[in-house]
mmCIF file of C-alpha atoms in Angstrom:
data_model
loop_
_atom_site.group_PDB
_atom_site.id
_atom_site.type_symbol
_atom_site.label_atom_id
_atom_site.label_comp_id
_atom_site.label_asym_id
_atom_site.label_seq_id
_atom_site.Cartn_x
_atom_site.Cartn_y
_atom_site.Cartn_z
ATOM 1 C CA UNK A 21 48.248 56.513 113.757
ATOM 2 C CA UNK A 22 50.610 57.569 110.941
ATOM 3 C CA UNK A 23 49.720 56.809 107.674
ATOM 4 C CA UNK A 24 52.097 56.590 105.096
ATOM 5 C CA UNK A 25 51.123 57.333 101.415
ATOM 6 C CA UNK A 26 53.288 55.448 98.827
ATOM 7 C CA UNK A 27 53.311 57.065 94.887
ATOM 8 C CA UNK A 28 53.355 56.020 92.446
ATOM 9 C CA UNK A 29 50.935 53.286 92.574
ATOM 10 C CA UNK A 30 52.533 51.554 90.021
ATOM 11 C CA UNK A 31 56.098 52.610 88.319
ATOM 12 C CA UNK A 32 57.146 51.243 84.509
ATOM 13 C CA UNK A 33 60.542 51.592 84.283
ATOM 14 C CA UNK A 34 63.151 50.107 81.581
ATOM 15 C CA UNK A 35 65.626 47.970 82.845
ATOM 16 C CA UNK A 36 69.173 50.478 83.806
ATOM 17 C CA UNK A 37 67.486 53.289 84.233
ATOM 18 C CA UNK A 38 66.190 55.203 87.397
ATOM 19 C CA UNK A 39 63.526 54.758 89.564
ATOM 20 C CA UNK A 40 62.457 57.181 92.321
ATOM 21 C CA UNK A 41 59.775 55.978 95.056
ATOM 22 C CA UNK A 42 57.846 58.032 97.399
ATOM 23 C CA UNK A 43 56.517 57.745 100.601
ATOM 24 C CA UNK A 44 54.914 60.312 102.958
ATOM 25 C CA UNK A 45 53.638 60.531 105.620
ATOM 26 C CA UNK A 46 50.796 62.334 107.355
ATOM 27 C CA UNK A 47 52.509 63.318 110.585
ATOM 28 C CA UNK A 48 56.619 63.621 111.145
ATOM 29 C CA UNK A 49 58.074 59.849 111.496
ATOM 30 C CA UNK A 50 60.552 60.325 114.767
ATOM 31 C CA UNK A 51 64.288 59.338 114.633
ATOM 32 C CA UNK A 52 63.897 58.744 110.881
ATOM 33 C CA UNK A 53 62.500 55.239 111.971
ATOM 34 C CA UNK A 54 61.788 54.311 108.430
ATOM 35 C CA UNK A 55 62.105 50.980 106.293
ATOM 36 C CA UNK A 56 61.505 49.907 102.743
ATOM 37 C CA UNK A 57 60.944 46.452 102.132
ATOM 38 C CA UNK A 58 61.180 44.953 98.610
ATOM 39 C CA UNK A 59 58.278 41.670 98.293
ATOM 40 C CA UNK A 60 58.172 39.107 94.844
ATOM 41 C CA UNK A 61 55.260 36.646 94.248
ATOM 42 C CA UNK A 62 55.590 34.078 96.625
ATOM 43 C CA UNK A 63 58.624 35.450 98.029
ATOM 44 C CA UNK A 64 59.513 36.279 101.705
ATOM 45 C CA UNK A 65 59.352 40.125 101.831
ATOM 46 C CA UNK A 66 63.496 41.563 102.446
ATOM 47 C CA UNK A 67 64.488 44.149 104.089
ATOM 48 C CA UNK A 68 66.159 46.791 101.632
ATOM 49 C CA UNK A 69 66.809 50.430 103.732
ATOM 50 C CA UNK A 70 65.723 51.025 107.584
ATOM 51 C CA UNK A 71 67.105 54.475 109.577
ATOM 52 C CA UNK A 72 65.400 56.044 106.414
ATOM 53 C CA UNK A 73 68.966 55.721 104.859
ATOM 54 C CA UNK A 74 70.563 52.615 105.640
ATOM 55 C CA UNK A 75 70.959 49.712 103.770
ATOM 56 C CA UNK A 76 70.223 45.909 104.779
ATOM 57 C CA UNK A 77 72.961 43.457 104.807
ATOM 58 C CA UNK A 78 73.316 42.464 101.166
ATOM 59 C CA UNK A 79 71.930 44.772 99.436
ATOM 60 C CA UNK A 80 73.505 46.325 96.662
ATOM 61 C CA UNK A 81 74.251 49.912 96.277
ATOM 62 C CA UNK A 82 72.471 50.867 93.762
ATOM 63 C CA UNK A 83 69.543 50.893 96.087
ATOM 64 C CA UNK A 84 69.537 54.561 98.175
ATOM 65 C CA UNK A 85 67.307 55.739 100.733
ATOM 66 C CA UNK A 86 66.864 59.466 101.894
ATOM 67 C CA UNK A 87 64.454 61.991 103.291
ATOM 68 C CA UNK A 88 63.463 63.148 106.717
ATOM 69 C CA UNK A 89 60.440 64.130 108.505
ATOM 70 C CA UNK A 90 57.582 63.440 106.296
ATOM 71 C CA UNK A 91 58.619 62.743 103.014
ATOM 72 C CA UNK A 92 61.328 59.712 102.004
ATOM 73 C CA UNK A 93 62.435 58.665 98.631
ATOM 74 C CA UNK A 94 63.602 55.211 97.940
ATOM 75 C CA UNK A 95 65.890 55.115 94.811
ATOM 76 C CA UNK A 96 67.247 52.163 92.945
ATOM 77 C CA UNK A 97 69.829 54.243 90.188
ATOM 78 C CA UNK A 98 69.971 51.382 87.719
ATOM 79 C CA UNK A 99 67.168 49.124 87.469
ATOM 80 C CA UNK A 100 68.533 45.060 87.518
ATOM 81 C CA UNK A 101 66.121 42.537 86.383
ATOM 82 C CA UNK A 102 65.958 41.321 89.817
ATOM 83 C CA UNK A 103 64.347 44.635 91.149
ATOM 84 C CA UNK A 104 61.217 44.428 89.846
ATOM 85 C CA UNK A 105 58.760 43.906 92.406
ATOM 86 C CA UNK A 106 56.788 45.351 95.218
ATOM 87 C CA UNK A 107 58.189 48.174 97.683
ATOM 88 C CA UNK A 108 56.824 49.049 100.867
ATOM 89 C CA UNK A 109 57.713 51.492 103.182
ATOM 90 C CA UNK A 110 56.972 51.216 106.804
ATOM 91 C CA UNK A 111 57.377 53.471 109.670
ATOM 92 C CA UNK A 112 58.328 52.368 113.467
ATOM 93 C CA UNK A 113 58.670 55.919 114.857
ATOM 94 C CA UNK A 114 55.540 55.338 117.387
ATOM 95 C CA UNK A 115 54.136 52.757 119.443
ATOM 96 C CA UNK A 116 52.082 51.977 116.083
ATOM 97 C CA UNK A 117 53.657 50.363 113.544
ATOM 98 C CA UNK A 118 52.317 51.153 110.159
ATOM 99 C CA UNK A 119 53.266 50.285 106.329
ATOM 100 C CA UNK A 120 52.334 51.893 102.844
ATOM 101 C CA UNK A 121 50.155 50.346 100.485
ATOM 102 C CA UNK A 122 53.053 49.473 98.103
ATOM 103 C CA UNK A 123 54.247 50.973 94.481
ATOM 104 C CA UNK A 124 54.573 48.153 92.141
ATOM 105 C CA UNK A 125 57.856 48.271 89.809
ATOM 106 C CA UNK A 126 57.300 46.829 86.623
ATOM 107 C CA UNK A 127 59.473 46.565 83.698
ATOM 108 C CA UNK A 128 58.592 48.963 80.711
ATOM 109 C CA UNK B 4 71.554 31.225 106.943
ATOM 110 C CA UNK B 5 68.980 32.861 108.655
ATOM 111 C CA UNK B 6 65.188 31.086 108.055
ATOM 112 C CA UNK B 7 61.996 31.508 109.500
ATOM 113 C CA UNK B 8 59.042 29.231 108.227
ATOM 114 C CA UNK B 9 55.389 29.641 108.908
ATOM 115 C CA UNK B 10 52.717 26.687 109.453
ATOM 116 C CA UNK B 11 49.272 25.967 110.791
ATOM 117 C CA UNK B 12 47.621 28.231 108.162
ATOM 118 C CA UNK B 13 43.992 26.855 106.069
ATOM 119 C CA UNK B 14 40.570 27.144 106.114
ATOM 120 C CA UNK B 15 38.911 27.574 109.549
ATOM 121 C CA UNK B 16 35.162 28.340 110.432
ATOM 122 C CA UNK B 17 33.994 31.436 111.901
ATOM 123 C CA UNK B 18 34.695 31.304 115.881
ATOM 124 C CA UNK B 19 36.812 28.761 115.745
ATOM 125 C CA UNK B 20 40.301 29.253 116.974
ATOM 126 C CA UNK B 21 43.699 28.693 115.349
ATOM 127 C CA UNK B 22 47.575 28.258 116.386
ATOM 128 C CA UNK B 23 50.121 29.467 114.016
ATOM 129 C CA UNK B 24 53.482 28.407 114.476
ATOM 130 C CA UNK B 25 56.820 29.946 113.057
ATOM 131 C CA UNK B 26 59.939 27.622 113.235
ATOM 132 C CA UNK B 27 63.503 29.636 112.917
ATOM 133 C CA UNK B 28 66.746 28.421 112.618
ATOM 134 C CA UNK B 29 70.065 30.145 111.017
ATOM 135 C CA UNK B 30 70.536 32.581 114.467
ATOM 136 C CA UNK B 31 70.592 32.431 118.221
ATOM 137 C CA UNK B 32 67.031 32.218 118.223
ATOM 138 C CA UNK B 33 66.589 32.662 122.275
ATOM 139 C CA UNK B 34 67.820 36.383 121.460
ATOM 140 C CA UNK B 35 65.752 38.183 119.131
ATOM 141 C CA UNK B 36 62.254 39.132 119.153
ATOM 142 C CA UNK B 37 59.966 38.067 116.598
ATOM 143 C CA UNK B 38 56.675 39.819 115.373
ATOM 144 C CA UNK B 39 54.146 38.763 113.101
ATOM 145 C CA UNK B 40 52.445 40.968 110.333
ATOM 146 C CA UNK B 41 49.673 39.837 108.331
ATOM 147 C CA UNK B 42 48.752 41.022 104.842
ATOM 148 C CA UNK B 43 44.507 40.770 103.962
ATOM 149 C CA UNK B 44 43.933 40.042 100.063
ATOM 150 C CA UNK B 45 43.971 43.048 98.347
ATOM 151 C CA UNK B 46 44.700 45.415 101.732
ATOM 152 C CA UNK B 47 47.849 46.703 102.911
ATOM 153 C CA UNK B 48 50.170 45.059 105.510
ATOM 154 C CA UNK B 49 49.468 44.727 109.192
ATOM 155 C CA UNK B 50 52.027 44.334 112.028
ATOM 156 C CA UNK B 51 49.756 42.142 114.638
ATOM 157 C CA UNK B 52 51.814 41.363 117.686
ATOM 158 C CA UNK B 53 55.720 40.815 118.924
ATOM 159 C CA UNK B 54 57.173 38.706 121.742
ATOM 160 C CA UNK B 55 60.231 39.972 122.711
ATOM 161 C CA UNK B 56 63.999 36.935 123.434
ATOM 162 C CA UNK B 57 62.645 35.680 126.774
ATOM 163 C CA UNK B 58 59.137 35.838 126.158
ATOM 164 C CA UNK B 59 58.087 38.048 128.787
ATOM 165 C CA UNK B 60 57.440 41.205 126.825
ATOM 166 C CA UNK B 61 54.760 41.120 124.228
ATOM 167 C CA UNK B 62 53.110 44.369 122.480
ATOM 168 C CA UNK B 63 49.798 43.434 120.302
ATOM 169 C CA UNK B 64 48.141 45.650 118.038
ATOM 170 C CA UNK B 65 45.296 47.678 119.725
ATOM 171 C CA UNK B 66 42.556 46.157 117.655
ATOM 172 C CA UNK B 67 43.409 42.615 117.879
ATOM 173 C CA UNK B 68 44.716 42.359 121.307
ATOM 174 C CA UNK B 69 41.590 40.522 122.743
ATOM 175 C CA UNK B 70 41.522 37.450 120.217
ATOM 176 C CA UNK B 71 45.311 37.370 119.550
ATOM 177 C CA UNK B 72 48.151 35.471 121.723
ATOM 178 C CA UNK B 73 51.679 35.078 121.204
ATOM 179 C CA UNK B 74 54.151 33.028 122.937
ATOM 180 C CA UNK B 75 57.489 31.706 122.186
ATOM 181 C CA UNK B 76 59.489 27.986 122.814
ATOM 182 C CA UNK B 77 63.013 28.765 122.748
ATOM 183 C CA UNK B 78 63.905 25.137 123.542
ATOM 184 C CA UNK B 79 62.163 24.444 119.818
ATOM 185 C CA UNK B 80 63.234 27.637 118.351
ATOM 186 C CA UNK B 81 59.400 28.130 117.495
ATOM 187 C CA UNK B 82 57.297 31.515 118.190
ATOM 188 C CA UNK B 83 53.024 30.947 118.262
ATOM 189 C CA UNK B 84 50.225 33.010 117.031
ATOM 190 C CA UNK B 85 47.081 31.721 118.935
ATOM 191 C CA UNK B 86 44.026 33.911 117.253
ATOM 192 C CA UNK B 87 40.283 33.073 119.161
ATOM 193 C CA UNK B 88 37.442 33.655 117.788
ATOM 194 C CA UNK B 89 38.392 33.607 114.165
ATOM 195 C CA UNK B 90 36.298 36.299 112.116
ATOM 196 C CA UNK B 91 36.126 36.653 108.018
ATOM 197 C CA UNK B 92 38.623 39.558 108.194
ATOM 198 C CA UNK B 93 41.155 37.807 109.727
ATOM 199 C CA UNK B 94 41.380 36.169 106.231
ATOM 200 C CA UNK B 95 45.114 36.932 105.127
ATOM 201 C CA UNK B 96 48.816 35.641 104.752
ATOM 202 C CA UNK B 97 50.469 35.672 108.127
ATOM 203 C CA UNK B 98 54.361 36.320 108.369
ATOM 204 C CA UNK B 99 57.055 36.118 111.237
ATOM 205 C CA UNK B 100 59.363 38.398 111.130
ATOM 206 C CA UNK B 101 62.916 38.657 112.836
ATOM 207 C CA UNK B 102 63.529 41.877 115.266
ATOM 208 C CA UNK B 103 67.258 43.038 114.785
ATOM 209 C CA UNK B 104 67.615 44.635 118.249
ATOM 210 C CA UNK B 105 68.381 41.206 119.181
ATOM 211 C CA UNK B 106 68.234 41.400 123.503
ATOM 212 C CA UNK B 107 69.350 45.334 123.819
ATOM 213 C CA UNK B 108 66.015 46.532 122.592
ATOM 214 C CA UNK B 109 62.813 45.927 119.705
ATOM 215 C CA UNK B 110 63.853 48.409 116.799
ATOM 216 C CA UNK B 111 60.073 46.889 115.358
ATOM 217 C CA UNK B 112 61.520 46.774 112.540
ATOM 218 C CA UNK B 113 61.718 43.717 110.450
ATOM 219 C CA UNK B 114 65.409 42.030 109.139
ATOM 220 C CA UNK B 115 64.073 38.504 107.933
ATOM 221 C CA UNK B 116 60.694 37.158 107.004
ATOM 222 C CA UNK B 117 59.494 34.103 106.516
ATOM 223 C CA UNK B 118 57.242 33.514 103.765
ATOM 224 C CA UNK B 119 53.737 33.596 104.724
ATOM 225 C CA UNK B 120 51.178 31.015 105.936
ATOM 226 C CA UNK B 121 47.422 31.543 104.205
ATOM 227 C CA UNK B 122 44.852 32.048 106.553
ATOM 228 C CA UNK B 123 41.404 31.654 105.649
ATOM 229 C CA UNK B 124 38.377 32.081 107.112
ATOM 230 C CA UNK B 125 35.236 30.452 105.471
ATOM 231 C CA UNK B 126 32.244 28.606 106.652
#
């Protein structure tokens, strides 16, 4: 199975700045067939990019998704109150879906 | 808008089974597929099973194919998760989650969630 490999563990970031999340895999994800999905405390987890790039239906576009093969970056370019949480990232390339272990975003 | 709610979760005994039920509304529900993932306390996310609009396609994870059973009503908009045989690490929050590939294909990727039903397994 693919594993994907999620850094940093945790990310402090101040409130309008920049925050860059990775994910990588051990083995090419095919078609791009990536998704980050943003979870709060007893909170339904939502959708945010899938296609690697794409973003869900309302999401705002400060939140960017790129990357190819192995490595993807999930980037939200000015940090809202609202985006602090968990991110996971999640790969449905294969017949085995599998998900990081999360990066939590914390305010600084 | 669209909502998908979990139920049936608490605390079970070893080898007993359980039936997990996730009520939608908010979309056609008869034409999407619907998957549930479960997350363990303190361990990652794990995608467990789908069942596909009609209910005649469903994919299960390899290692929990032999205790786990899904099946869908589409007359009461509700999808099941029937787990056998009920073992400590099946301990965890259960979600539904929408498929957007609606009755075309399963992207197995996950649009909407519902929040989460607690599962635990104690004697």
């Amino acid at each position: 199975e693919i594993v994907l490999t999620q850094s940093p563990g945790t990310l402090s970031v101040s409130p309008g700045e920049r925050a860059t999340l990775s994910c990588r895999a051990s083995q090419s994800v095919s078609s791009n067939n990536l998704a980050w999905y943003q979870r709060k405390p007893g909170q339904a987890p939502r959708l945010v990019i899938y296609g690697a790039s794409s973003r869900a239906f309302g999401i705002p576009d400060r939140f960017s998704g790129s990357g190819s093969g192995t490595d993807f970056t999930l980037t939200i370019s000015r940090l809202e109150p609202e985006d602090f949480a968990v991110y996971y990232c999640q790969q449905y390339g294969v017949s085995r879906i599998t998900f990081g272990q999360g990066t939590r975003l914390e305010i600084k | 808008q669209v909502q998908l709610v979990e139920s049936g979760g608490g605390v079970v005994q070893p080898e007993k089974s359980l039936r997990l039920s996730c009520t939608a509304s908010g979309f056609p529900f008869g034409s999407y597929g619907i998957h549930w993932v479960r997350q363990s306390p303190g361990k990652g996310l794990q995608w467990v099973a789908v069942v596909w609009y009609d209910g005649n396609v469903k994919y299960y994870a390899d290692s929990l194919k032999d205790r786990f059973t899904v099946s869908r009503d589409n007359s009461k908009n509700t999808v099941y998760l029937h787990i056998n045989s009920l073992r400590d690490d099946d301990t965890a929050v259960y979600y539904c989650a929408r498929d957007p590939g609606g009755v075309v294909t399963l992207d197995y990727y996950f649009d909407y969630w519902g929040p989460g039903t607690l599962v635990s397994v104690s004697s």
